[in-house]
PDB file of C-alpha atoms in Angstrom:
ATOM      1  CA  MET Z   8      -0.037  -0.017  -0.021  1.00  0.00           C
ATOM      2  CA  SER Z   9       1.546   3.324  -1.082  1.00  0.00           C
ATOM      3  CA  VAL Z  10       1.890   6.290   1.308  1.00  0.00           C
ATOM      4  CA  HIS Z  11       1.396   9.872   0.171  1.00  0.00           C
ATOM      5  CA  PRO Z  12       4.683  11.852   0.234  1.00  0.00           C
ATOM      6  CA  GLU Z  13       3.231  14.470   2.596  1.00  0.00           C
ATOM      7  CA  GLU Z  14       2.094  11.724   5.004  1.00  0.00           C
ATOM      8  CA  MET Z  15       5.537  10.120   4.824  1.00  0.00           C
ATOM      9  CA  ASP Z  16       7.156  13.489   5.758  1.00  0.00           C
ATOM     10  CA  ARG Z  17       4.801  13.863   8.626  1.00  0.00           C
ATOM     11  CA  ARG Z  18       5.543  10.414   9.977  1.00  0.00           C
ATOM     12  CA  LEU Z  19       9.324  10.976   9.711  1.00  0.00           C
ATOM     13  CA  ALA Z  20       9.035  14.316  11.453  1.00  0.00           C
ATOM     14  CA  ALA Z  21       7.116  12.913  14.439  1.00  0.00           C
ATOM     15  CA  PRO Z  22       9.466  12.298  17.367  1.00  0.00           C
ATOM     16  CA  ALA Z  23      10.058   8.737  18.296  1.00  0.00           C
ATOM     17  CA  PRO Z  24       9.263   7.593  21.866  1.00  0.00           C
ATOM     18  CA  ALA Z  25      12.219   7.562  24.172  1.00  0.00           C
ATOM     19  CA  ARG Z  26      13.596   4.244  25.358  1.00  0.00           C
ATOM     20  CA  GLY Z  27      11.364   2.720  27.972  1.00  0.00           C
ATOM     21  CA  GLU Z  28       8.576   5.128  27.027  1.00  0.00           C
ATOM     22  CA  ARG Z  29       5.287   3.866  25.671  1.00  0.00           C
ATOM     23  CA  ALA Z  30       4.082   4.988  22.282  1.00  0.00           C
ATOM     24  CA  PRO Z  31       1.084   7.312  22.556  1.00  0.00           C
ATOM     25  CA  ALA Z  32      -2.214   5.418  22.615  1.00  0.00           C
ATOM     26  CA  PRO Z  33      -4.660   6.037  19.802  1.00  0.00           C
ATOM     27  CA  ALA Z  34      -7.317   8.678  20.484  1.00  0.00           C
ATOM     28  CA  GLU Z  35     -10.464   7.390  21.988  1.00  0.00           C
ATOM     29  CA  SER Z  36     -12.455   9.048  19.221  1.00  0.00           C
ATOM     30  CA  ALA Z  37     -10.856   6.518  16.795  1.00  0.00           C
ATOM     31  CA  VAL Z  38     -12.710   3.684  18.578  1.00  0.00           C
ATOM     32  CA  PRO Z  39     -15.895   2.786  16.662  1.00  0.00           C
ATOM     33  CA  LEU Z  40     -19.088   3.431  18.643  1.00  0.00           C
ATOM     34  CA  LEU Z  41     -20.686   0.244  17.293  1.00  0.00           C
ATOM     35  CA  ASN Z  42     -18.324  -2.343  18.753  1.00  0.00           C
ATOM     36  CA  ILE Z  43     -18.889  -5.655  20.441  1.00  0.00           C
ATOM     37  CA  ALA Z  44     -18.728  -4.181  23.963  1.00  0.00           C
ATOM     38  CA  ASN Z  45     -21.263  -1.575  23.262  1.00  0.00           C
ATOM     39  CA  ILE Z  46     -23.503  -4.051  21.437  1.00  0.00           C
ATOM     40  CA  LEU Z  47     -23.523  -6.304  24.502  1.00  0.00           C
ATOM     41  CA  THR Z  48     -24.409  -3.297  26.691  1.00  0.00           C
ATOM     42  CA  MET Z  49     -27.359  -2.440  24.412  1.00  0.00           C
ATOM     43  CA  ALA Z  50     -28.454  -6.081  24.377  1.00  0.00           C
ATOM     44  CA  ARG Z  51     -28.605  -5.998  28.157  1.00  0.00           C
ATOM     45  CA  ILE Z  52     -30.879  -2.932  27.990  1.00  0.00           C
ATOM     46  CA  ALA Z  53     -33.099  -4.789  25.483  1.00  0.00           C
ATOM     47  CA  LEU Z  54     -33.464  -7.820  27.705  1.00  0.00           C
ATOM     48  CA  VAL Z  55     -34.853  -5.747  30.600  1.00  0.00           C
ATOM     49  CA  PRO Z  56     -38.486  -5.566  29.264  1.00  0.00           C
ATOM     50  CA  LEU Z  57     -38.451  -9.269  28.455  1.00  0.00           C
ATOM     51  CA  PHE Z  58     -37.366 -10.066  31.926  1.00  0.00           C
ATOM     52  CA  VAL Z  59     -40.119  -7.926  33.439  1.00  0.00           C
ATOM     53  CA  LEU Z  60     -42.766  -9.617  31.302  1.00  0.00           C
ATOM     54  CA  ALA Z  61     -41.600 -13.046  32.404  1.00  0.00           C
ATOM     55  CA  LEU Z  62     -41.362 -11.971  36.035  1.00  0.00           C
ATOM     56  CA  PHE Z  63     -44.994 -10.785  36.189  1.00  0.00           C
ATOM     57  CA  ALA Z  64     -46.431 -13.485  33.897  1.00  0.00           C
ATOM     58  CA  ASP Z  65     -49.288 -15.583  35.345  1.00  0.00           C
ATOM     59  CA  GLY Z  66     -49.338 -13.644  38.636  1.00  0.00           C
ATOM     60  CA  GLY Z  67     -45.603 -13.614  39.254  1.00  0.00           C
ATOM     61  CA  HIS Z  68     -45.376 -16.826  41.276  1.00  0.00           C
ATOM     62  CA  GLN Z  69     -45.789 -19.495  38.606  1.00  0.00           C
ATOM     63  CA  THR Z  70     -42.672 -21.746  38.744  1.00  0.00           C
ATOM     64  CA  GLY Z  71     -42.003 -21.987  34.990  1.00  0.00           C
ATOM     65  CA  TRP Z  72     -42.205 -18.202  34.460  1.00  0.00           C
ATOM     66  CA  ARG Z  73     -40.083 -17.492  37.551  1.00  0.00           C
ATOM     67  CA  ILE Z  74     -37.339 -19.816  36.230  1.00  0.00           C
ATOM     68  CA  THR Z  75     -37.623 -18.079  32.815  1.00  0.00           C
ATOM     69  CA  ALA Z  76     -37.264 -14.744  34.516  1.00  0.00           C
ATOM     70  CA  THR Z  77     -34.305 -15.982  36.408  1.00  0.00           C
ATOM     71  CA  LEU Z  78     -32.633 -17.258  33.183  1.00  0.00           C
ATOM     72  CA  LEU Z  79     -33.233 -13.895  31.372  1.00  0.00           C
ATOM     73  CA  PHE Z  80     -31.799 -11.960  34.347  1.00  0.00           C
ATOM     74  CA  ALA Z  81     -28.771 -14.214  34.459  1.00  0.00           C
ATOM     75  CA  LEU Z  82     -28.190 -13.762  30.716  1.00  0.00           C
ATOM     76  CA  ALA Z  83     -28.410 -10.072  31.000  1.00  0.00           C
ATOM     77  CA  ALA Z  84     -26.147 -10.034  34.092  1.00  0.00           C
ATOM     78  CA  ILE Z  85     -23.545 -12.187  32.270  1.00  0.00           C
ATOM     79  CA  THR Z  86     -23.205  -9.565  29.457  1.00  0.00           C
ATOM     80  CA  ASP Z  87     -22.149  -7.060  32.089  1.00  0.00           C
ATOM     81  CA  ARG Z  88     -19.066  -9.096  32.828  1.00  0.00           C
ATOM     82  CA  PHE Z  89     -18.048  -9.619  29.262  1.00  0.00           C
ATOM     83  CA  ASP Z  90     -18.676  -6.215  27.730  1.00  0.00           C
ATOM     84  CA  GLY Z  91     -16.286  -4.549  30.210  1.00  0.00           C
ATOM     85  CA  GLN Z  92     -13.632  -7.234  29.736  1.00  0.00           C
ATOM     86  CA  LEU Z  93     -13.825  -6.958  25.921  1.00  0.00           C
ATOM     87  CA  ALA Z  94     -13.691  -3.144  26.029  1.00  0.00           C
ATOM     88  CA  ARG Z  95     -10.540  -3.205  28.095  1.00  0.00           C
ATOM     89  CA  LYS Z  96      -8.823  -6.097  26.381  1.00  0.00           C
ATOM     90  CA  TYR Z  97      -9.351  -4.853  22.770  1.00  0.00           C
ATOM     91  CA  GLY Z  98      -9.191  -1.125  23.449  1.00  0.00           C
ATOM     92  CA  LEU Z  99     -12.868  -0.538  22.764  1.00  0.00           C
ATOM     93  CA  VAL Z 100     -13.449   1.847  25.707  1.00  0.00           C
ATOM     94  CA  THR Z 101     -15.709   4.772  24.672  1.00  0.00           C
ATOM     95  CA  ASP Z 102     -17.462   7.533  26.595  1.00  0.00           C
ATOM     96  CA  PHE Z 103     -20.737   6.031  25.435  1.00  0.00           C
ATOM     97  CA  GLY Z 104     -19.784   2.710  27.023  1.00  0.00           C
ATOM     98  CA  LYS Z 105     -18.756   4.397  30.245  1.00  0.00           C
ATOM     99  CA  LEU Z 106     -22.155   5.958  30.532  1.00  0.00           C
ATOM    100  CA  ALA Z 107     -24.362   3.240  29.046  1.00  0.00           C
ATOM    101  CA  ASP Z 108     -22.863   0.376  30.994  1.00  0.00           C
ATOM    102  CA  PRO Z 109     -23.822   1.587  34.477  1.00  0.00           C
ATOM    103  CA  ILE Z 110     -27.225   2.777  33.098  1.00  0.00           C
ATOM    104  CA  ALA Z 111     -27.842  -0.756  31.757  1.00  0.00           C
ATOM    105  CA  ASP Z 112     -26.963  -2.202  35.124  1.00  0.00           C
ATOM    106  CA  LYS Z 113     -29.293   0.168  36.948  1.00  0.00           C
ATOM    107  CA  ALA Z 114     -32.194  -0.582  34.541  1.00  0.00           C
ATOM    108  CA  LEU Z 115     -31.780  -4.354  35.028  1.00  0.00           C
ATOM    109  CA  ILE Z 116     -31.178  -4.268  38.849  1.00  0.00           C
ATOM    110  CA  GLY Z 117     -33.884  -1.629  39.458  1.00  0.00           C
ATOM    111  CA  SER Z 118     -36.580  -3.445  37.521  1.00  0.00           C
ATOM    112  CA  ALA Z 119     -35.745  -6.707  39.353  1.00  0.00           C
ATOM    113  CA  LEU Z 120     -35.811  -5.039  42.808  1.00  0.00           C
ATOM    114  CA  ILE Z 121     -39.079  -3.237  42.076  1.00  0.00           C
ATOM    115  CA  GLY Z 122     -40.634  -6.426  40.716  1.00  0.00           C
ATOM    116  CA  LEU Z 123     -39.634  -8.445  43.716  1.00  0.00           C
ATOM    117  CA  SER Z 124     -40.994  -5.843  46.072  1.00  0.00           C
ATOM    118  CA  ILE Z 125     -44.332  -5.694  44.171  1.00  0.00           C
ATOM    119  CA  LEU Z 126     -44.528  -9.435  44.422  1.00  0.00           C
ATOM    120  CA  GLY Z 127     -43.844  -9.285  48.155  1.00  0.00           C
ATOM    121  CA  ASP Z 128     -40.484 -11.122  47.969  1.00  0.00           C
ATOM    122  CA  LEU Z 129     -38.333  -8.172  49.042  1.00  0.00           C
ATOM    123  CA  PRO Z 130     -38.967  -5.388  51.587  1.00  0.00           C
ATOM    124  CA  TRP Z 131     -39.799  -2.121  49.926  1.00  0.00           C
ATOM    125  CA  TRP Z 132     -37.359  -0.064  52.018  1.00  0.00           C
ATOM    126  CA  MET Z 133     -34.415  -2.048  50.615  1.00  0.00           C
ATOM    127  CA  THR Z 134     -35.584  -1.378  47.122  1.00  0.00           C
ATOM    128  CA  VAL Z 135     -36.045   2.357  47.820  1.00  0.00           C
ATOM    129  CA  VAL Z 136     -32.541   2.727  49.332  1.00  0.00           C
ATOM    130  CA  ILE Z 137     -30.817   0.866  46.459  1.00  0.00           C
ATOM    131  CA  CYS Z 138     -32.783   2.561  43.649  1.00  0.00           C
ATOM    132  CA  ALA Z 139     -32.422   6.040  45.250  1.00  0.00           C
ATOM    133  CA  ARG Z 140     -28.612   5.530  45.324  1.00  0.00           C
ATOM    134  CA  GLU Z 141     -28.590   4.297  41.677  1.00  0.00           C
ATOM    135  CA  ILE Z 142     -30.680   7.196  40.366  1.00  0.00           C
ATOM    136  CA  GLY Z 143     -28.663   9.682  42.435  1.00  0.00           C
ATOM    137  CA  ILE Z 144     -25.319   8.450  41.090  1.00  0.00           C
ATOM    138  CA  THR Z 145     -26.702   8.504  37.515  1.00  0.00           C
ATOM    139  CA  LEU Z 146     -27.783  12.104  37.881  1.00  0.00           C
ATOM    140  CA  LEU Z 147     -24.460  12.925  39.446  1.00  0.00           C
ATOM    141  CA  ARG Z 148     -22.571  11.429  36.473  1.00  0.00           C
ATOM    142  CA  LEU Z 149     -24.606  13.556  34.140  1.00  0.00           C
ATOM    143  CA  ALA Z 150     -24.061  16.628  36.176  1.00  0.00           C
ATOM    144  CA  VAL Z 151     -20.272  16.384  35.911  1.00  0.00           C
ATOM    145  CA  VAL Z 152     -20.072  14.848  32.439  1.00  0.00           C
ATOM    146  CA  ARG Z 153     -18.672  18.104  30.958  1.00  0.00           C
ATOM    147  CA  ARG Z 154     -15.854  17.880  33.430  1.00  0.00           C
ATOM    148  CA  GLY Z 155     -15.178  14.222  32.942  1.00  0.00           C
ATOM    149  CA  VAL Z 156     -16.705  10.736  33.005  1.00  0.00           C
ATOM    150  CA  ILE Z 157     -16.796   8.748  36.247  1.00  0.00           C
ATOM    151  CA  PRO Z 158     -16.170   5.127  35.125  1.00  0.00           C
ATOM    152  CA  ALA Z 159     -17.544   2.168  37.015  1.00  0.00           C
ATOM    153  CA  GLY Z 160     -14.856   1.175  39.535  1.00  0.00           C
ATOM    154  CA  ARG Z 161     -14.102  -2.233  41.120  1.00  0.00           C
ATOM    155  CA  GLY Z 162     -16.248  -1.433  44.129  1.00  0.00           C
ATOM    156  CA  GLY Z 163     -19.206  -0.663  41.846  1.00  0.00           C
ATOM    157  CA  LYS Z 164     -18.675  -3.842  39.907  1.00  0.00           C
ATOM    158  CA  LEU Z 165     -18.540  -5.851  43.128  1.00  0.00           C
ATOM    159  CA  LYS Z 166     -21.716  -4.241  44.313  1.00  0.00           C
ATOM    160  CA  THR Z 167     -23.485  -5.055  41.083  1.00  0.00           C
ATOM    161  CA  LEU Z 168     -22.168  -8.647  41.331  1.00  0.00           C
ATOM    162  CA  VAL Z 169     -23.503  -9.244  44.812  1.00  0.00           C
ATOM    163  CA  GLN Z 170     -26.817  -7.528  43.924  1.00  0.00           C
ATOM    164  CA  SER Z 171     -27.122  -9.821  40.945  1.00  0.00           C
ATOM    165  CA  LEU Z 172     -26.406 -12.954  43.004  1.00  0.00           C
ATOM    166  CA  ALA Z 173     -28.886 -11.891  45.652  1.00  0.00           C
ATOM    167  CA  ILE Z 174     -31.639 -11.099  43.081  1.00  0.00           C
ATOM    168  CA  GLY Z 175     -30.915 -14.341  41.226  1.00  0.00           C
ATOM    169  CA  VAL Z 176     -31.506 -16.415  44.399  1.00  0.00           C
ATOM    170  CA  LEU Z 177     -34.629 -14.462  45.331  1.00  0.00           C
ATOM    171  CA  LEU Z 178     -36.018 -14.834  41.787  1.00  0.00           C
ATOM    172  CA  LEU Z 179     -35.822 -18.610  42.002  1.00  0.00           C
ATOM    173  CA  PRO Z 180     -39.155 -20.239  43.172  1.00  0.00           C
ATOM    174  CA  LEU Z 181     -37.498 -21.677  46.306  1.00  0.00           C
ATOM    175  CA  ALA Z 182     -38.071 -21.152  49.998  1.00  0.00           C
ATOM    176  CA  GLY Z 183     -36.382 -21.935  53.254  1.00  0.00           C
ATOM    177  CA  GLY Z 184     -32.574 -21.725  53.232  1.00  0.00           C
ATOM    178  CA  PHE Z 185     -32.446 -20.348  49.779  1.00  0.00           C
ATOM    179  CA  ALA Z 186     -34.638 -17.436  50.561  1.00  0.00           C
ATOM    180  CA  THR Z 187     -32.597 -16.838  53.735  1.00  0.00           C
ATOM    181  CA  ALA Z 188     -29.331 -16.909  51.683  1.00  0.00           C
ATOM    182  CA  GLY Z 189     -30.822 -14.477  49.182  1.00  0.00           C
ATOM    183  CA  MET Z 190     -31.695 -12.015  51.956  1.00  0.00           C
ATOM    184  CA  ALA Z 191     -28.252 -12.361  53.502  1.00  0.00           C
ATOM    185  CA  LEU Z 192     -26.640 -11.518  50.164  1.00  0.00           C
ATOM    186  CA  MET Z 193     -29.039  -8.579  49.797  1.00  0.00           C
ATOM    187  CA  TRP Z 194     -27.919  -7.121  53.105  1.00  0.00           C
ATOM    188  CA  ILE Z 195     -24.238  -7.322  51.893  1.00  0.00           C
ATOM    189  CA  ALA Z 196     -25.339  -5.678  48.606  1.00  0.00           C
ATOM    190  CA  LEU Z 197     -27.077  -2.907  50.549  1.00  0.00           C
ATOM    191  CA  LEU Z 198     -23.840  -2.182  52.497  1.00  0.00           C
ATOM    192  CA  LEU Z 199     -21.777  -2.065  49.293  1.00  0.00           C
ATOM    193  CA  THR Z 200     -24.355   0.159  47.719  1.00  0.00           C
ATOM    194  CA  VAL Z 201     -24.012   2.810  50.421  1.00  0.00           C
ATOM    195  CA  VAL Z 202     -20.181   2.629  50.604  1.00  0.00           C
ATOM    196  CA  THR Z 203     -19.621   2.777  46.828  1.00  0.00           C
ATOM    197  CA  GLY Z 204     -22.177   5.572  46.534  1.00  0.00           C
ATOM    198  CA  LEU Z 205     -20.149   7.733  48.961  1.00  0.00           C
ATOM    199  CA  ASP Z 206     -17.078   7.019  46.809  1.00  0.00           C
ATOM    200  CA  TYR Z 207     -18.716   8.176  43.645  1.00  0.00           C
ATOM    201  CA  VAL Z 208     -19.859  11.370  45.441  1.00  0.00           C
ATOM    202  CA  GLY Z 209     -16.169  11.977  46.339  1.00  0.00           C
ATOM    203  CA  GLN Z 210     -15.081  11.477  42.749  1.00  0.00           C
ATOM    204  CA  ALA Z 211     -17.800  13.835  41.452  1.00  0.00           C
ATOM    205  CA  VAL Z 212     -16.749  16.524  43.816  1.00  0.00           C
ATOM    206  CA  ARG Z 213     -13.079  16.193  42.709  1.00  0.00           C
ATOM    207  CA  LEU Z 214     -14.085  16.412  39.079  1.00  0.00           C
ATOM    208  CA  TRP Z 215     -16.279  19.457  39.714  1.00  0.00           C
ATOM    209  CA  LEU Z 216     -13.544  21.278  41.608  1.00  0.00           C
ATOM    210  CA  ALA Z 217     -11.019  20.417  38.835  1.00  0.00           C
ATOM    211  CA  GLY Z 218     -12.926  22.604  36.336  1.00  0.00           C
ATOM    212  CA  PRO Z 219     -14.317  21.900  32.803  1.00  0.00           C
ATOM    213  CA  HIS Z 220     -12.887  19.051  30.861  1.00  0.00           C
ATOM    214  CA  ARG Z 221     -10.577  20.174  28.064  1.00  0.00           C
ATOM    215  CA  SER Z 222     -10.679  18.083  25.006  1.00  0.00           C
ATOM    216  CA  ARG Z 223      -7.522  17.368  23.028  1.00  0.00           C
ATOM    217  CA  ARG Z 224      -6.990  18.990  19.667  1.00  0.00           C
TER     218      ARG Z 224
END
């Protein structure tokens, strides 16, 4: 493949990285918006209404439909693990993904918590605390987006994982020890929800005080 002379001159004029110094990473704008990581995130959002329909089908306590709802929830939750891994491994991280990924998580978790509370399988106060935190953090992200994007951290991912495990157990049409285990996991998830929420508030304050985000030219 031939190279235009002007392009060759530009490449030759560009300084080479010093020894031990990494070459500059490609600009994030070069990453295509429609990539496998973002597609998985959008697929997770699309699974939410299907999950809700299955959860409330036939009164919400029919064994077959509850198992179907659990499987749909598990499938959506699994995409959360893979989209982030693929984005980091293959350099597919985009600002859209940083915002859409936590929003997809909140849509899935929120619909499951509200559904379980409506069906009487989870105390409403737990659902209110968790959902209030999720909505608050989402609004906080949007409020500081001009100053920078707050990516989902390890604590947030752990919180989402424990929430997903707790919800998955509570969704299953099982009683006794399984229901107790589900509630125990939910208490742990509630604690992580509060702790990580405070961490995000701290990050947002630091971004706000740092001033408007300056884009590279």
